[in-house]
Amino acid sequence: MFKKRWLFIALFSFVLLPAVSAVTGTTQAQDGGQNPTPIVITLTPAGQSTAVLSPTGEGSVQPDRFEPNNDASAATEIGLQTESGLTLTGDDMDYFTGYLKAGQMVRVSTTVYEGLDTRLKIYWDGQLVAENDDRSPSDVGSTVTFTAPADGWYVALVEKATVYDGVYDLEPALAEPTATPTAAPTLTPTPTLTPTPIMQPDLAEPNNSPETARPVTPGLRSTYTVGAGDVDYFTFIAKSGNRYACETVTDQVDTLLTVVGVSSIIGVNDDRSVGRVDSYLAWHATEEQPVIVKVEARGGSFGQYELVCQNVVPPSAPPMSPVPVTITPTANEAPTATVSLTATERISLTVQHIGRVQPQTTIPTTHIRLLVYYDANNDRQPGPGEGIANVSVLAVDGQGQRIAQIFTNAQGEAIFNLASEAITRVIVPFVPGWSARVRVGEINNDIVLGLPAVRLPVFLPVQNQVSSEE
């Protein structure tokens, strides 16, 4: 009995002594140095709760260098450089502000890491003007594009779209940077090239050579565009004995008008009168022949002009003045009075019956404005910077035949002004199945084509060169 009791006491002492030494003393490593990771054993009496180890916080998301900027009044000023390593943790939200000139377009984007999902908002004068959550179904970063209506400061707000913390990069950049000329370090002045303004091709293009001259009907007036690097050629058949006049009507572009016959130049005109920039040229056709009408821009000007070539009535001849006739008597004759005679020329007229005169009908002008936009924020309505430029738009008749073609401008707008009663619809060839009915002779400003963010066709072609478009 005593042997068993001493054996139990000995075993208890053998287990307890290392634990006591671990609590009261410092453990030693095998090489004699201090153990960097001591093990602490805590004896917990029965019936009490046991402590559970928790992380120390090392490796968690920490506030970034711009904190505190959780309010618009404390927004961090930024330029157009990328700010990396920014964080959102807890209830944190980050405000930034930047300065824009009127008309400048800024694109602000976030690139997210570590499971962060951002929501990006843009404010102007305290009003929310743009917002984006996810850049695409597979990218939870955000992108917003905004055009400044005036000089001033915009405010960008970056916040969490979910409960998860994380790291992100903020990337502000101008969408259309303004080119700044740089002076060349040379004694000889170097001419600075002036960028050619972008013009939409007109209905006659390509007609940049006599071989591709656009046929026109005498008496019909149409609108075209011309500028630096573009020359427009037209052609029609001039009938012998008729008097013709070709003219451009514009106050935008300084035109130079040249008419060429089969073997020689018929005439050239720059300005029709003092203070005008459009042109007028009239001539009498002595033989039937095809003529070429050349229109070009002078002095780097560009813009729209109207062209019409038509048969005009020749100016009437001035009335003949009376011719005095004096009779002088001879020596053997009695003197007589002087008599004034008026010579009258007999005019032969040929009357040809041409039928009943038909009243001239005026074709009303149909105005069409189509807006094509990419619904980046899925709000089902066009927003700033969502217009798609250089998209081909056709105006067609009831049989689907093209009447006119134009490309959308930088804001995504396609504008037609057509004097045709045959137009029925407008279509966008690269959005199959879509068309919009047109009210002939009225103003159609309410036509909108929105492309959802998840369905934007990546193959949507755009205009590359003006000279290559028809």
Short mmCIF file of N, CA, C and O in Angstrom, two decimals, residues 345-459:
data_model
loop_
_atom_site.label_atom_id
_atom_site.label_comp_id
_atom_site.label_asym_id
_atom_site.label_seq_id
_atom_site.Cartn_x
_atom_site.Cartn_y
_atom_site.Cartn_z
N GLU A 345 -35.71 97.18 -135.63
CA GLU A 345 -35.24 95.85 -136.05
C GLU A 345 -36.37 94.86 -135.89
O GLU A 345 -37.06 94.81 -134.87
N ARG A 346 -36.59 94.06 -136.91
CA ARG A 346 -37.62 93.04 -136.86
C ARG A 346 -37.08 91.82 -136.13
O ARG A 346 -35.99 91.32 -136.44
N ILE A 347 -37.82 91.35 -135.15
CA ILE A 347 -37.41 90.19 -134.36
C ILE A 347 -38.30 89.02 -134.71
O ILE A 347 -39.54 89.15 -134.69
N SER A 348 -37.68 87.88 -135.01
CA SER A 348 -38.42 86.67 -135.34
C SER A 348 -38.53 85.80 -134.09
O SER A 348 -37.53 85.45 -133.45
N LEU A 349 -39.76 85.45 -133.72
CA LEU A 349 -40.02 84.62 -132.53
C LEU A 349 -40.57 83.27 -132.96
O LEU A 349 -41.41 83.18 -133.85
N THR A 350 -40.10 82.24 -132.29
CA THR A 350 -40.61 80.89 -132.51
C THR A 350 -41.29 80.42 -131.23
O THR A 350 -40.67 80.40 -130.16
N VAL A 351 -42.56 80.10 -131.31
CA VAL A 351 -43.34 79.68 -130.15
C VAL A 351 -43.47 78.17 -130.17
O VAL A 351 -43.88 77.59 -131.18
N GLN A 352 -43.08 77.52 -129.07
CA GLN A 352 -43.17 76.07 -128.97
C GLN A 352 -44.04 75.73 -127.76
O GLN A 352 -43.83 76.23 -126.66
N HIS A 353 -45.04 74.86 -127.97
CA HIS A 353 -45.95 74.48 -126.90
C HIS A 353 -45.28 73.42 -126.01
O HIS A 353 -44.84 72.37 -126.51
N ILE A 354 -45.17 73.73 -124.75
CA ILE A 354 -44.50 72.80 -123.82
C ILE A 354 -45.48 72.20 -122.83
O ILE A 354 -45.08 71.51 -121.89
N GLY A 355 -46.76 72.42 -123.00
CA GLY A 355 -47.75 71.82 -122.13
C GLY A 355 -48.12 72.72 -120.97
O GLY A 355 -47.67 73.86 -120.85
N ARG A 356 -48.95 72.20 -120.10
CA ARG A 356 -49.43 72.95 -118.94
C ARG A 356 -48.30 73.17 -117.94
O ARG A 356 -47.51 72.26 -117.67
N VAL A 357 -48.24 74.35 -117.40
CA VAL A 357 -47.21 74.66 -116.40
C VAL A 357 -47.54 73.95 -115.11
O VAL A 357 -48.67 74.06 -114.59
N GLN A 358 -46.58 73.18 -114.62
CA GLN A 358 -46.77 72.46 -113.36
C GLN A 358 -46.27 73.32 -112.21
O GLN A 358 -45.18 73.89 -112.26
N PRO A 359 -47.10 73.47 -111.17
CA PRO A 359 -46.62 74.26 -110.01
C PRO A 359 -45.42 73.60 -109.35
O PRO A 359 -45.36 72.37 -109.24
N GLN A 360 -44.46 74.42 -108.96
CA GLN A 360 -43.26 73.90 -108.31
C GLN A 360 -43.58 73.50 -106.88
O GLN A 360 -44.16 74.27 -106.12
N THR A 361 -43.23 72.25 -106.55
CA THR A 361 -43.48 71.74 -105.20
C THR A 361 -42.22 71.87 -104.36
O THR A 361 -41.10 71.63 -104.85
N THR A 362 -42.40 72.22 -103.14
CA THR A 362 -41.27 72.34 -102.20
C THR A 362 -41.21 71.10 -101.32
O THR A 362 -42.20 70.75 -100.67
N ILE A 363 -40.06 70.42 -101.35
CA ILE A 363 -39.87 69.21 -100.54
C ILE A 363 -39.46 69.64 -99.13
O ILE A 363 -38.45 70.33 -98.96
N PRO A 364 -40.24 69.28 -98.13
CA PRO A 364 -39.87 69.69 -96.76
C PRO A 364 -38.59 69.01 -96.31
O PRO A 364 -38.27 67.89 -96.73
N THR A 365 -37.84 69.68 -95.45
CA THR A 365 -36.59 69.14 -94.91
C THR A 365 -36.89 68.30 -93.67
O THR A 365 -37.63 68.72 -92.78
N THR A 366 -36.31 67.11 -93.65
CA THR A 366 -36.47 66.21 -92.50
C THR A 366 -35.21 66.28 -91.65
O THR A 366 -34.11 66.00 -92.13
N HIS A 367 -35.36 66.67 -90.38
CA HIS A 367 -34.23 66.77 -89.45
C HIS A 367 -34.21 65.53 -88.56
O HIS A 367 -35.23 65.17 -87.95
N ILE A 368 -33.06 64.87 -88.50
CA ILE A 368 -32.91 63.64 -87.71
C ILE A 368 -31.69 63.80 -86.81
O ILE A 368 -30.62 64.20 -87.26
N ARG A 369 -31.86 63.46 -85.53
CA ARG A 369 -30.74 63.41 -84.58
C ARG A 369 -30.80 62.08 -83.85
O ARG A 369 -31.76 61.79 -83.14
N LEU A 370 -29.78 61.24 -84.06
CA LEU A 370 -29.67 59.93 -83.39
C LEU A 370 -28.50 59.97 -82.43
O LEU A 370 -27.41 60.39 -82.79
N LEU A 371 -28.71 59.51 -81.19
CA LEU A 371 -27.65 59.41 -80.18
C LEU A 371 -27.35 57.94 -79.94
O LEU A 371 -28.24 57.16 -79.59
N VAL A 372 -26.09 57.54 -80.19
CA VAL A 372 -25.62 56.18 -79.93
C VAL A 372 -24.69 56.23 -78.72
O VAL A 372 -23.69 56.95 -78.73
N TYR A 373 -25.04 55.47 -77.65
CA TYR A 373 -24.22 55.53 -76.44
C TYR A 373 -24.03 54.13 -75.86
O TYR A 373 -24.80 53.22 -76.11
N TYR A 374 -22.95 54.00 -75.08
CA TYR A 374 -22.60 52.76 -74.38
C TYR A 374 -22.97 52.93 -72.92
O TYR A 374 -22.40 53.75 -72.22
N ASP A 375 -23.97 52.16 -72.45
CA ASP A 375 -24.52 52.33 -71.10
C ASP A 375 -23.57 51.69 -70.09
O ASP A 375 -23.82 50.60 -69.56
N ALA A 376 -22.44 52.39 -69.81
CA ALA A 376 -21.40 51.82 -68.95
C ALA A 376 -21.89 51.57 -67.54
O ALA A 376 -21.47 50.61 -66.90
N ASN A 377 -22.77 52.42 -67.01
CA ASN A 377 -23.23 52.26 -65.63
C ASN A 377 -24.58 51.56 -65.52
O ASN A 377 -25.18 51.51 -64.45
N ASN A 378 -25.11 51.04 -66.64
CA ASN A 378 -26.36 50.27 -66.64
C ASN A 378 -27.54 51.02 -66.03
O ASN A 378 -28.39 50.44 -65.35
N ASP A 379 -27.60 52.36 -66.24
CA ASP A 379 -28.73 53.12 -65.72
C ASP A 379 -29.82 53.34 -66.76
O ASP A 379 -30.77 54.07 -66.53
N ARG A 380 -29.67 52.73 -67.95
CA ARG A 380 -30.66 52.77 -69.03
C ARG A 380 -30.93 54.18 -69.54
O ARG A 380 -32.01 54.48 -70.03
N GLN A 381 -29.96 55.07 -69.40
CA GLN A 381 -30.09 56.40 -69.97
C GLN A 381 -28.69 56.94 -70.27
O GLN A 381 -27.73 56.57 -69.59
N PRO A 382 -28.55 57.78 -71.31
CA PRO A 382 -27.21 58.30 -71.66
C PRO A 382 -26.67 59.18 -70.56
O PRO A 382 -27.40 59.95 -69.93
N GLY A 383 -25.37 59.07 -70.35
CA GLY A 383 -24.69 59.88 -69.36
C GLY A 383 -23.46 60.53 -69.92
O GLY A 383 -23.08 60.30 -71.09
N PRO A 384 -22.78 61.37 -69.14
CA PRO A 384 -21.57 62.05 -69.63
C PRO A 384 -20.51 61.05 -70.06
O PRO A 384 -20.22 60.09 -69.34
N GLY A 385 -19.96 61.27 -71.25
CA GLY A 385 -18.87 60.45 -71.75
C GLY A 385 -19.28 59.09 -72.29
O GLY A 385 -18.43 58.30 -72.64
N GLU A 386 -20.59 58.78 -72.40
CA GLU A 386 -21.02 57.48 -72.86
C GLU A 386 -21.30 57.44 -74.37
O GLU A 386 -21.59 56.39 -74.92
N GLY A 387 -21.25 58.59 -75.05
CA GLY A 387 -21.48 58.59 -76.49
C GLY A 387 -20.38 57.86 -77.24
O GLY A 387 -19.21 57.92 -76.87
N ILE A 388 -20.73 57.12 -78.30
CA ILE A 388 -19.77 56.35 -79.11
C ILE A 388 -19.55 57.11 -80.41
O ILE A 388 -20.48 57.36 -81.17
N ALA A 389 -18.28 57.48 -80.67
CA ALA A 389 -17.95 58.27 -81.86
C ALA A 389 -17.67 57.37 -83.06
O ALA A 389 -17.33 56.20 -82.93
N ASN A 390 -17.83 57.94 -84.28
CA ASN A 390 -17.43 57.32 -85.54
C ASN A 390 -18.18 56.03 -85.85
O ASN A 390 -17.63 55.09 -86.41
N VAL A 391 -19.47 55.96 -85.48
CA VAL A 391 -20.32 54.81 -85.81
C VAL A 391 -21.11 55.16 -87.07
O VAL A 391 -21.71 56.23 -87.18
N SER A 392 -21.13 54.26 -88.06
CA SER A 392 -21.83 54.49 -89.32
C SER A 392 -23.34 54.41 -89.10
O SER A 392 -23.84 53.45 -88.50
N VAL A 393 -24.07 55.42 -89.60
CA VAL A 393 -25.53 55.49 -89.51
C VAL A 393 -26.08 55.75 -90.91
O VAL A 393 -25.56 56.61 -91.63
N LEU A 394 -27.12 55.01 -91.32
CA LEU A 394 -27.70 55.14 -92.64
C LEU A 394 -29.14 55.61 -92.54
O LEU A 394 -29.89 55.17 -91.65
N ALA A 395 -29.53 56.50 -93.45
CA ALA A 395 -30.94 56.86 -93.66
C ALA A 395 -31.40 56.12 -94.91
O ALA A 395 -30.79 56.25 -95.97
N VAL A 396 -32.48 55.32 -94.79
CA VAL A 396 -32.91 54.45 -95.88
C VAL A 396 -34.37 54.70 -96.21
O VAL A 396 -35.12 55.29 -95.42
N ASP A 397 -34.78 54.21 -97.43
CA ASP A 397 -36.17 54.33 -97.83
C ASP A 397 -36.93 53.08 -97.42
O ASP A 397 -36.42 52.22 -96.69
N GLY A 398 -38.17 52.96 -97.89
CA GLY A 398 -39.00 51.83 -97.50
C GLY A 398 -38.49 50.49 -97.98
O GLY A 398 -38.85 49.45 -97.43
N GLN A 399 -37.63 50.47 -99.02
CA GLN A 399 -37.05 49.24 -99.54
C GLN A 399 -35.70 48.93 -98.91
O GLN A 399 -35.04 47.98 -99.32
N GLY A 400 -35.26 49.76 -97.99
CA GLY A 400 -33.96 49.56 -97.35
C GLY A 400 -32.80 50.10 -98.15
O GLY A 400 -31.64 49.84 -97.80
N GLN A 401 -33.08 50.88 -99.22
CA GLN A 401 -32.01 51.45 -100.02
C GLN A 401 -31.47 52.70 -99.34
O GLN A 401 -32.22 53.51 -98.81
N ARG A 402 -30.14 52.85 -99.37
CA ARG A 402 -29.49 53.96 -98.69
C ARG A 402 -29.80 55.28 -99.39
O ARG A 402 -29.66 55.40 -100.60
N ILE A 403 -30.19 56.27 -98.61
CA ILE A 403 -30.38 57.63 -99.10
C ILE A 403 -29.23 58.52 -98.66
O ILE A 403 -28.75 59.36 -99.43
N ALA A 404 -28.76 58.34 -97.43
CA ALA A 404 -27.66 59.14 -96.90
C ALA A 404 -26.93 58.33 -95.85
O ALA A 404 -27.49 57.42 -95.23
N GLN A 405 -25.65 58.67 -95.66
CA GLN A 405 -24.82 58.04 -94.64
C GLN A 405 -24.03 59.11 -93.90
O GLN A 405 -23.58 60.08 -94.50
N ILE A 406 -23.89 58.92 -92.59
CA ILE A 406 -23.11 59.84 -91.78
C ILE A 406 -22.51 59.05 -90.63
O ILE A 406 -22.96 57.93 -90.31
N PHE A 407 -21.47 59.61 -89.99
CA PHE A 407 -20.82 58.98 -88.85
C PHE A 407 -21.06 59.82 -87.60
O PHE A 407 -21.10 61.05 -87.67
N THR A 408 -21.22 59.15 -86.46
CA THR A 408 -21.48 59.88 -85.21
C THR A 408 -20.27 60.73 -84.83
O THR A 408 -19.12 60.36 -85.10
N ASN A 409 -20.54 61.88 -84.19
CA ASN A 409 -19.47 62.77 -83.75
C ASN A 409 -18.91 62.31 -82.40
O ASN A 409 -19.24 61.23 -81.91
N ALA A 410 -18.07 63.15 -81.78
CA ALA A 410 -17.41 62.78 -80.53
C ALA A 410 -18.40 62.55 -79.41
O ALA A 410 -18.11 61.84 -78.44
N GLN A 411 -19.60 63.16 -79.49
CA GLN A 411 -20.62 62.96 -78.45
C GLN A 411 -21.57 61.81 -78.79
O GLN A 411 -22.54 61.58 -78.07
N GLY A 412 -21.32 61.08 -79.90
CA GLY A 412 -22.18 59.96 -80.27
C GLY A 412 -23.40 60.37 -81.06
O GLY A 412 -24.32 59.57 -81.20
N GLU A 413 -23.44 61.60 -81.62
CA GLU A 413 -24.61 62.08 -82.32
C GLU A 413 -24.43 61.95 -83.84
O GLU A 413 -23.36 62.25 -84.37
N ALA A 414 -25.50 61.51 -84.50
CA ALA A 414 -25.56 61.50 -85.97
C ALA A 414 -26.72 62.41 -86.38
O ALA A 414 -27.86 62.17 -86.00
N ILE A 415 -26.41 63.48 -87.14
CA ILE A 415 -27.40 64.50 -87.47
C ILE A 415 -27.58 64.55 -88.99
O ILE A 415 -26.62 64.68 -89.74
N PHE A 416 -28.84 64.41 -89.44
CA PHE A 416 -29.19 64.50 -90.85
C PHE A 416 -30.12 65.70 -91.06
O PHE A 416 -30.98 65.98 -90.21
N ASN A 417 -29.98 66.35 -92.21
CA ASN A 417 -30.94 67.35 -92.69
C ASN A 417 -31.19 67.00 -94.16
O ASN A 417 -30.39 67.36 -95.04
N LEU A 418 -32.28 66.29 -94.44
CA LEU A 418 -32.50 65.70 -95.76
C LEU A 418 -33.76 66.27 -96.39
O LEU A 418 -34.82 66.38 -95.75
N ALA A 419 -33.65 66.64 -97.67
CA ALA A 419 -34.81 67.10 -98.45
C ALA A 419 -35.25 65.96 -99.34
O ALA A 419 -35.09 65.98 -100.56
N SER A 420 -35.78 64.91 -98.74
CA SER A 420 -36.22 63.73 -99.48
C SER A 420 -37.50 63.21 -98.84
O SER A 420 -37.60 63.11 -97.61
N GLU A 421 -38.48 62.87 -99.70
CA GLU A 421 -39.73 62.32 -99.20
C GLU A 421 -39.68 60.80 -99.11
O GLU A 421 -40.63 60.18 -98.62
N ALA A 422 -38.58 60.19 -99.58
CA ALA A 422 -38.50 58.73 -99.60
C ALA A 422 -37.98 58.15 -98.29
O ALA A 422 -38.11 56.96 -98.05
N ILE A 423 -37.36 58.96 -97.44
CA ILE A 423 -36.76 58.43 -96.22
C ILE A 423 -37.84 57.91 -95.28
O ILE A 423 -38.89 58.53 -95.09
N THR A 424 -37.60 56.73 -94.71
CA THR A 424 -38.55 56.13 -93.76
C THR A 424 -37.90 55.74 -92.44
O THR A 424 -38.54 55.82 -91.40
N ARG A 425 -36.63 55.33 -92.48
CA ARG A 425 -36.00 54.84 -91.25
C ARG A 425 -34.51 55.22 -91.22
O ARG A 425 -33.93 55.58 -92.24
N VAL A 426 -33.92 55.13 -90.01
CA VAL A 426 -32.47 55.18 -89.83
C VAL A 426 -32.04 53.85 -89.22
O VAL A 426 -32.75 53.28 -88.37
N ILE A 427 -30.89 53.35 -89.66
CA ILE A 427 -30.37 52.08 -89.18
C ILE A 427 -28.90 52.24 -88.85
O ILE A 427 -28.22 53.13 -89.36
N VAL A 428 -28.40 51.36 -87.97
CA VAL A 428 -26.97 51.24 -87.66
C VAL A 428 -26.55 49.86 -88.12
O VAL A 428 -26.96 48.85 -87.53
N PRO A 429 -25.79 49.74 -89.22
CA PRO A 429 -25.52 48.43 -89.82
C PRO A 429 -24.90 47.42 -88.85
O PRO A 429 -25.13 46.23 -89.00
N PHE A 430 -24.14 47.89 -87.87
CA PHE A 430 -23.43 46.97 -87.00
C PHE A 430 -24.19 46.65 -85.72
O PHE A 430 -23.63 46.10 -84.78
N VAL A 431 -25.46 47.05 -85.68
CA VAL A 431 -26.37 46.58 -84.62
C VAL A 431 -27.53 45.91 -85.34
O VAL A 431 -28.54 46.56 -85.63
N PRO A 432 -27.39 44.65 -85.71
CA PRO A 432 -28.40 43.98 -86.55
C PRO A 432 -29.77 44.01 -85.89
O PRO A 432 -29.93 43.86 -84.68
N GLY A 433 -30.78 44.21 -86.74
CA GLY A 433 -32.15 44.16 -86.27
C GLY A 433 -32.67 45.45 -85.68
O GLY A 433 -33.85 45.55 -85.35
N TRP A 434 -31.81 46.48 -85.52
CA TRP A 434 -32.28 47.73 -84.93
C TRP A 434 -32.55 48.76 -86.03
O TRP A 434 -31.78 48.92 -86.97
N SER A 435 -33.68 49.46 -85.93
CA SER A 435 -33.98 50.58 -86.81
C SER A 435 -34.99 51.47 -86.10
O SER A 435 -35.62 51.06 -85.12
N ALA A 436 -35.11 52.71 -86.57
CA ALA A 436 -36.05 53.66 -85.98
C ALA A 436 -36.80 54.37 -87.10
O ALA A 436 -36.21 54.79 -88.09
N ARG A 437 -38.13 54.48 -86.95
CA ARG A 437 -38.96 55.12 -87.96
C ARG A 437 -38.78 56.63 -87.90
O ARG A 437 -38.61 57.21 -86.82
N VAL A 438 -38.84 57.28 -89.06
CA VAL A 438 -38.61 58.72 -89.18
C VAL A 438 -39.89 59.38 -89.67
O VAL A 438 -40.56 58.87 -90.58
N ARG A 439 -40.23 60.53 -89.08
CA ARG A 439 -41.38 61.32 -89.53
C ARG A 439 -40.89 62.32 -90.59
O ARG A 439 -40.14 63.25 -90.28
N VAL A 440 -41.33 62.11 -91.83
CA VAL A 440 -40.85 62.92 -92.96
C VAL A 440 -41.34 64.36 -92.79
O VAL A 440 -42.50 64.61 -92.47
N GLY A 441 -40.42 65.31 -93.04
CA GLY A 441 -40.75 66.72 -92.97
C GLY A 441 -40.85 67.27 -91.58
O GLY A 441 -41.23 68.43 -91.39
N GLU A 442 -40.47 66.48 -90.55
CA GLU A 442 -40.56 66.94 -89.17
C GLU A 442 -39.18 66.87 -88.53
O GLU A 442 -38.21 66.39 -89.12
N ILE A 443 -39.11 67.33 -87.27
CA ILE A 443 -37.87 67.29 -86.49
C ILE A 443 -37.89 66.03 -85.63
O ILE A 443 -38.78 65.86 -84.79
N ASN A 444 -36.92 65.14 -85.88
CA ASN A 444 -36.83 63.88 -85.14
C ASN A 444 -35.61 63.93 -84.23
O ASN A 444 -34.51 63.50 -84.60
N ASN A 445 -35.79 64.47 -83.03
CA ASN A 445 -34.68 64.63 -82.08
C ASN A 445 -34.69 63.60 -80.96
O ASN A 445 -33.89 63.68 -80.04
N ASP A 446 -35.64 62.64 -81.00
CA ASP A 446 -35.83 61.75 -79.86
C ASP A 446 -35.39 60.32 -80.15
O ASP A 446 -35.87 59.38 -79.53
N ILE A 447 -34.47 60.12 -81.11
CA ILE A 447 -34.04 58.77 -81.45
C ILE A 447 -32.76 58.46 -80.67
O ILE A 447 -31.76 59.18 -80.78
N VAL A 448 -32.78 57.40 -79.88
CA VAL A 448 -31.64 57.03 -79.02
C VAL A 448 -31.40 55.53 -79.17
O VAL A 448 -32.34 54.73 -79.17
N LEU A 449 -30.12 55.15 -79.32
CA LEU A 449 -29.71 53.75 -79.36
C LEU A 449 -28.72 53.52 -78.24
O LEU A 449 -27.60 54.01 -78.29
N GLY A 450 -29.14 52.79 -77.20
CA GLY A 450 -28.26 52.49 -76.08
C GLY A 450 -27.76 51.06 -76.15
O GLY A 450 -28.55 50.12 -76.32
N LEU A 451 -26.46 50.87 -76.03
CA LEU A 451 -25.85 49.54 -76.05
C LEU A 451 -25.53 49.14 -74.61
O LEU A 451 -24.76 49.82 -73.94
N PRO A 452 -26.15 48.05 -74.09
CA PRO A 452 -25.89 47.64 -72.70
C PRO A 452 -24.42 47.33 -72.50
O PRO A 452 -23.71 46.91 -73.41
N ALA A 453 -23.97 47.51 -71.26
CA ALA A 453 -22.55 47.33 -70.94
C ALA A 453 -22.09 45.91 -71.19
O ALA A 453 -20.96 45.68 -71.59
N VAL A 454 -22.99 44.93 -71.00
CA VAL A 454 -22.59 43.53 -71.17
C VAL A 454 -22.71 43.06 -72.60
O VAL A 454 -22.35 41.95 -72.92
N ARG A 455 -23.24 43.92 -73.50
CA ARG A 455 -23.46 43.49 -74.88
C ARG A 455 -22.77 44.37 -75.90
O ARG A 455 -23.07 44.29 -77.08
N LEU A 456 -21.86 45.24 -75.48
CA LEU A 456 -21.16 46.09 -76.45
C LEU A 456 -20.35 45.23 -77.40
O LEU A 456 -19.49 44.47 -76.98
N PRO A 457 -20.63 45.24 -78.70
CA PRO A 457 -19.87 44.38 -79.63
C PRO A 457 -18.44 44.84 -79.77
O PRO A 457 -18.18 45.96 -80.14
N VAL A 458 -17.52 43.92 -79.44
CA VAL A 458 -16.11 44.29 -79.50
C VAL A 458 -15.65 44.50 -80.93
O VAL A 458 -14.60 45.09 -81.16
N PHE A 459 -16.42 44.03 -81.91
CA PHE A 459 -16.02 44.20 -83.31
C PHE A 459 -16.61 45.43 -83.93
O PHE A 459 -16.51 45.60 -85.15
#
